[in-house]
PDB file of C-alpha atoms in Angstrom:
ATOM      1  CA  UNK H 114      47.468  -4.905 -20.964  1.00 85.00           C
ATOM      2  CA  UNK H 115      44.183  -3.887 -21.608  1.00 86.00           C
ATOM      3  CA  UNK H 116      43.273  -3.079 -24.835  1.00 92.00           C
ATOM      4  CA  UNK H 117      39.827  -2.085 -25.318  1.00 95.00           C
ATOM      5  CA  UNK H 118      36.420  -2.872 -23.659  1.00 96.00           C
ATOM      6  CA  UNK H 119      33.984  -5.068 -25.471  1.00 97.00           C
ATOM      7  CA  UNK H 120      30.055  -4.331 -24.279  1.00 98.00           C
ATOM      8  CA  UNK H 121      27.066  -6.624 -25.474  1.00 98.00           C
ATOM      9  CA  UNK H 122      23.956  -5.102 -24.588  1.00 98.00           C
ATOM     10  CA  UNK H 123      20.683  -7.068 -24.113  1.00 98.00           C
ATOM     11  CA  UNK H 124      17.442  -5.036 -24.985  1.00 98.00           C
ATOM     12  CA  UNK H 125      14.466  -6.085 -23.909  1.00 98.00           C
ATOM     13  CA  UNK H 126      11.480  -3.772 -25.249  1.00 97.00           C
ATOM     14  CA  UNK H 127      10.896  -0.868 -27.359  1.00 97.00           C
ATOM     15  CA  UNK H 128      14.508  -1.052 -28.374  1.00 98.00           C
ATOM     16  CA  UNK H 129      13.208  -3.627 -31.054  1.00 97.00           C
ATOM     17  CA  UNK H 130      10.715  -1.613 -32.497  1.00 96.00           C
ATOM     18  CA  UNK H 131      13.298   1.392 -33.705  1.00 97.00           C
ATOM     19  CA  UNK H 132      13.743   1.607 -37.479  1.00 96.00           C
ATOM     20  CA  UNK H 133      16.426   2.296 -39.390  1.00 96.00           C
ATOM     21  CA  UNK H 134      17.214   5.549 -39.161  1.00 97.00           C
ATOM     22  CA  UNK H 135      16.079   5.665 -35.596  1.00 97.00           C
ATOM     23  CA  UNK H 136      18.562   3.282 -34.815  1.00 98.00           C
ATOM     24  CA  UNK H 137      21.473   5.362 -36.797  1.00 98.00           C
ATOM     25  CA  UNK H 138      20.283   8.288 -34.918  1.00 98.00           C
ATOM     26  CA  UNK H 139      20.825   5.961 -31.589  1.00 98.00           C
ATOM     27  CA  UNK H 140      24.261   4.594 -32.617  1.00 98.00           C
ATOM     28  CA  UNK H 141      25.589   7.851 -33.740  1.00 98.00           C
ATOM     29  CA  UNK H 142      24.484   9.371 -30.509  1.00 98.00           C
ATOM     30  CA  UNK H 143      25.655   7.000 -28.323  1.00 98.00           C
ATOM     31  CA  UNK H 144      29.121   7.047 -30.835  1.00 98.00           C
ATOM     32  CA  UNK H 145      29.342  11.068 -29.767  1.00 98.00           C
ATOM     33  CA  UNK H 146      29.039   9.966 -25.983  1.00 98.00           C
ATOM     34  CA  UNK H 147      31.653   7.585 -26.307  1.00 98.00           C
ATOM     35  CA  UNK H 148      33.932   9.917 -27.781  1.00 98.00           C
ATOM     36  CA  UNK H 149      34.001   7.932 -30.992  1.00 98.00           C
ATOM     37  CA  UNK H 150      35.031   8.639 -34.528  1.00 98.00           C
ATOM     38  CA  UNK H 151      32.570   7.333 -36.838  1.00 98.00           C
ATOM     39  CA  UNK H 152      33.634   6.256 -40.158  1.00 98.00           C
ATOM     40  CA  UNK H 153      31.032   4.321 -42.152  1.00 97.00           C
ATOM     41  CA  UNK H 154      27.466   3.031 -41.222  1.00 98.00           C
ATOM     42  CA  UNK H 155      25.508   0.601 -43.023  1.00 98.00           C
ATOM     43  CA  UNK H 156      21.748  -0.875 -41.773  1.00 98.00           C
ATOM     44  CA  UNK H 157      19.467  -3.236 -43.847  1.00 97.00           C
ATOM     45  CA  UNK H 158      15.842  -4.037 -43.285  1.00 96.00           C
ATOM     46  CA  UNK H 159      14.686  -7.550 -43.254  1.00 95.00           C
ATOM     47  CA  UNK H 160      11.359  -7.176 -45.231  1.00 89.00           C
ATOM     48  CA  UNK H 161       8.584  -5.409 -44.044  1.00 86.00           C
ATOM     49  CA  UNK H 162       7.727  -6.851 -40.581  1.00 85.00           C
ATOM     50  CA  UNK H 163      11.248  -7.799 -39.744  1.00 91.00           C
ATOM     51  CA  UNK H 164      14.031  -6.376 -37.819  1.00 96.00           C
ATOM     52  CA  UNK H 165      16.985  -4.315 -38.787  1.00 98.00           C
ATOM     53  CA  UNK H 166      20.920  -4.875 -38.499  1.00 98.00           C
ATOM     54  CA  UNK H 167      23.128  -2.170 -38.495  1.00 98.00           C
ATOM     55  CA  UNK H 168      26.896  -1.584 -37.811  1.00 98.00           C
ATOM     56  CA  UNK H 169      28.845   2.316 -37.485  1.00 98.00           C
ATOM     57  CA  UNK H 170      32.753   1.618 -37.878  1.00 98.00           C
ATOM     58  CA  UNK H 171      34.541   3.777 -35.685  1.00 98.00           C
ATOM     59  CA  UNK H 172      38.122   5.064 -35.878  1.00 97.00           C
ATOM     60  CA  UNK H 173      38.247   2.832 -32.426  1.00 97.00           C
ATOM     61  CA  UNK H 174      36.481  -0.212 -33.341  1.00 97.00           C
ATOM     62  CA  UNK H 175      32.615  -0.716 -33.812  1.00 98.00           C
ATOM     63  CA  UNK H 176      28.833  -0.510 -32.462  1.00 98.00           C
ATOM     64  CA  UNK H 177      26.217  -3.199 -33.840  1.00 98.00           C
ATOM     65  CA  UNK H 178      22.579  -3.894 -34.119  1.00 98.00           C
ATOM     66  CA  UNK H 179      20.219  -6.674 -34.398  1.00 98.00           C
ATOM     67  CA  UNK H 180      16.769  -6.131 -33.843  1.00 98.00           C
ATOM     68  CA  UNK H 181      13.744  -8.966 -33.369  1.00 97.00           C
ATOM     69  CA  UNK H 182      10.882  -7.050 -33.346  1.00 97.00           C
ATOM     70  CA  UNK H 183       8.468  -9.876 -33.138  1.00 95.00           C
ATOM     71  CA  UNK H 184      10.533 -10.407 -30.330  1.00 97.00           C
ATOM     72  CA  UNK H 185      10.920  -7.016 -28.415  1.00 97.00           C
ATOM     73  CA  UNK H 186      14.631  -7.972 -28.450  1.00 98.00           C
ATOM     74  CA  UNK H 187      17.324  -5.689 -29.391  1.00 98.00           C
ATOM     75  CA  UNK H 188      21.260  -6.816 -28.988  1.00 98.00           C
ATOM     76  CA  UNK H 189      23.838  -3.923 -29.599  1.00 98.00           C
ATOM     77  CA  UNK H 190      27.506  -4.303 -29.585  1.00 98.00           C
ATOM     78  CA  UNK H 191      30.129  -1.643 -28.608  1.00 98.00           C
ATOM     79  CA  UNK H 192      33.768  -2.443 -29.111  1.00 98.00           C
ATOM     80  CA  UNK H 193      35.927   0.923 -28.724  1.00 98.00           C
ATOM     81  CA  UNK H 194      39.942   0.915 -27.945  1.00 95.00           C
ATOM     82  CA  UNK H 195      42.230   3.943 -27.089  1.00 93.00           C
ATOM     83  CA  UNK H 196      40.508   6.633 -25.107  1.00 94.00           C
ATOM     84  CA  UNK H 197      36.713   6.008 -26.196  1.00 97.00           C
ATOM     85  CA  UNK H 198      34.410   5.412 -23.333  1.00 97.00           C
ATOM     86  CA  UNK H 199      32.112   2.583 -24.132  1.00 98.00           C
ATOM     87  CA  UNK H 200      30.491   2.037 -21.014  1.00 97.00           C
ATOM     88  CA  UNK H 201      29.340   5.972 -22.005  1.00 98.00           C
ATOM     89  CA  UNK H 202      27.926   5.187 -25.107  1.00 98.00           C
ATOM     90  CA  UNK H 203      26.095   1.579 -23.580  1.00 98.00           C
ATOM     91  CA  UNK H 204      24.451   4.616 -21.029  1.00 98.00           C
ATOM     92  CA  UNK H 205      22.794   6.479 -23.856  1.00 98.00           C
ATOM     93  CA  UNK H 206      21.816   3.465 -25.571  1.00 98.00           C
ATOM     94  CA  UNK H 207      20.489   2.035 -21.887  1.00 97.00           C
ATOM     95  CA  UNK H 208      18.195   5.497 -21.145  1.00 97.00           C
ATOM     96  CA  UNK H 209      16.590   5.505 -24.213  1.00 97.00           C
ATOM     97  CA  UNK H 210      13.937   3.673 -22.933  1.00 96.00           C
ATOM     98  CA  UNK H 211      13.858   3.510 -19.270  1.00 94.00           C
ATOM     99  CA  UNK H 212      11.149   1.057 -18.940  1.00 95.00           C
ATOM    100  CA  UNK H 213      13.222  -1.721 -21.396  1.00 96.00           C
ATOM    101  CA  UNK H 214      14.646  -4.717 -19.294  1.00 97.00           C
ATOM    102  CA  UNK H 215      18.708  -3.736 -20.570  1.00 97.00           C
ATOM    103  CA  UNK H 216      21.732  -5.836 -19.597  1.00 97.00           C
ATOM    104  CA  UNK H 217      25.503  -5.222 -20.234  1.00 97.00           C
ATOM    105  CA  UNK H 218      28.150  -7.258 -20.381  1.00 97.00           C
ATOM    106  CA  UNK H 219      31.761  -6.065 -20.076  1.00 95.00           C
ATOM    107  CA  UNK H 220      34.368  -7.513 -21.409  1.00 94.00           C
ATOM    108  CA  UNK H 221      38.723  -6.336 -21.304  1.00 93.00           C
ATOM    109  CA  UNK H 222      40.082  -7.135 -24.666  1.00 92.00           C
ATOM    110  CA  UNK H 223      43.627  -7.565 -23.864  1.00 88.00           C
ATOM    111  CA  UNK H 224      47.005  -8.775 -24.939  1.00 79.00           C
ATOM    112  CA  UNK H 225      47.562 -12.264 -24.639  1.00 76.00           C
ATOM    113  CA  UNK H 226      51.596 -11.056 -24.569  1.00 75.00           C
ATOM    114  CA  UNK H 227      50.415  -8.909 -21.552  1.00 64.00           C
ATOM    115  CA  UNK H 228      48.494  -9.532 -18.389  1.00 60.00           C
ATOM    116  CA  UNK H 229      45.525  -7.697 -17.679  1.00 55.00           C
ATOM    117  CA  UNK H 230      45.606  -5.013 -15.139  1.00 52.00           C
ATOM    118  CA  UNK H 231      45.664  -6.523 -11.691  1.00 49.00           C
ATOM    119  CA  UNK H 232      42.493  -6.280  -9.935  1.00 46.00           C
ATOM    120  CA  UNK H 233      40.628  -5.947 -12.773  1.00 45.00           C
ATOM    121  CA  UNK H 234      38.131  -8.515 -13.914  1.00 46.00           C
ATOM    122  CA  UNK H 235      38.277  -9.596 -17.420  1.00 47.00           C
ATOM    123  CA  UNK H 236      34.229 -10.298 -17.339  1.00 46.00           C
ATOM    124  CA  UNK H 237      31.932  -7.665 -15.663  1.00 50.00           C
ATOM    125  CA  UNK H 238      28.161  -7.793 -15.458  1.00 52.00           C
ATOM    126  CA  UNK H 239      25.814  -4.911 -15.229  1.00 51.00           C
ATOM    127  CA  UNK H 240      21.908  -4.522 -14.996  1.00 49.00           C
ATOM    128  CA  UNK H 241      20.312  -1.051 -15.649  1.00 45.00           C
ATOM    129  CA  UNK H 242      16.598  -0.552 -14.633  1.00 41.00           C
ATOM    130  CA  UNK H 243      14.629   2.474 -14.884  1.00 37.00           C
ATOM    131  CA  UNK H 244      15.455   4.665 -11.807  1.00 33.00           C
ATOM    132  CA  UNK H 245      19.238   4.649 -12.851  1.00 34.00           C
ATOM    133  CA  UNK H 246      18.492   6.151 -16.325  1.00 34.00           C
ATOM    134  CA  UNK H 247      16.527   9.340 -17.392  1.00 32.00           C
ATOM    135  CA  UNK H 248      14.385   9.194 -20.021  1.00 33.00           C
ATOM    136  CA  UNK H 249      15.211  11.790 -23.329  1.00 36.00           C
ATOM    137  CA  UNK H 250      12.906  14.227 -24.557  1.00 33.00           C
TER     138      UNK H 250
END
């Protein structure tokens, strides 16, 4: 039985460069998408050159952030049970920047007491470029 999906998402570009509050504006939108409850956020700045880390719990689970600006790497996390929609919020964090290099990973949390969903696989690999995302104004 599957209990949630569990999406790492691989940034490669501007992503990086997003402050703080940028990045809670990001999260919180791509929370919304999801259909996500946000309870608490938290981000911290390493120094003045360095990247940021940020987590929004949600009533279903979590989104992350760890940002390498020196780098142009960006890794988010999106964890969301029940009847979020991950792969919905990965989307908005995906078009942000069209031109960024982005990879997903999908992942079917499930219950080692239950099997998964036949047919289904439990690891699923996706690759976004820029003609499959619009860009936000």
């Amino acid at each position: 039985m599957i209990l949630g999906q569990h999406l790492l998402i691989e940034c490669h570009g501007q992503h990086a460069s997003l402050d703080s509050k940028a990045l809670s504006t990001l999260l919180h939108e791509a929370a919304l998408a999801g259909g996500a409850t946000v309870l608490f956020q938290h981000f911290h700045k390493f120094g003045d050159e360095g990247g940021v880390t940020g987590v929004l719990i949600l009533a279903e689970s979590h989104i992350t952030v760890h940002t390498w600006p020196e780098y142009a790497y960006a890794a988010f996390d999106i964890f969301m049970c029940g009847e979020a929609r991950p792969k919905d919020a990965a989307a908005v964090i995906a078009a942000r920047f069209p031109t960024a290099q982005v990879e997903i990973k999908t992942v079917d949390r499930a219950s080692p007491a239950h099997p998964t969903t036949p047919g289904l696989a439990p690891y699923q690999q996706h690759r976004f470029s820029a003609t499959t995302h619009s860009s936000e104004t």
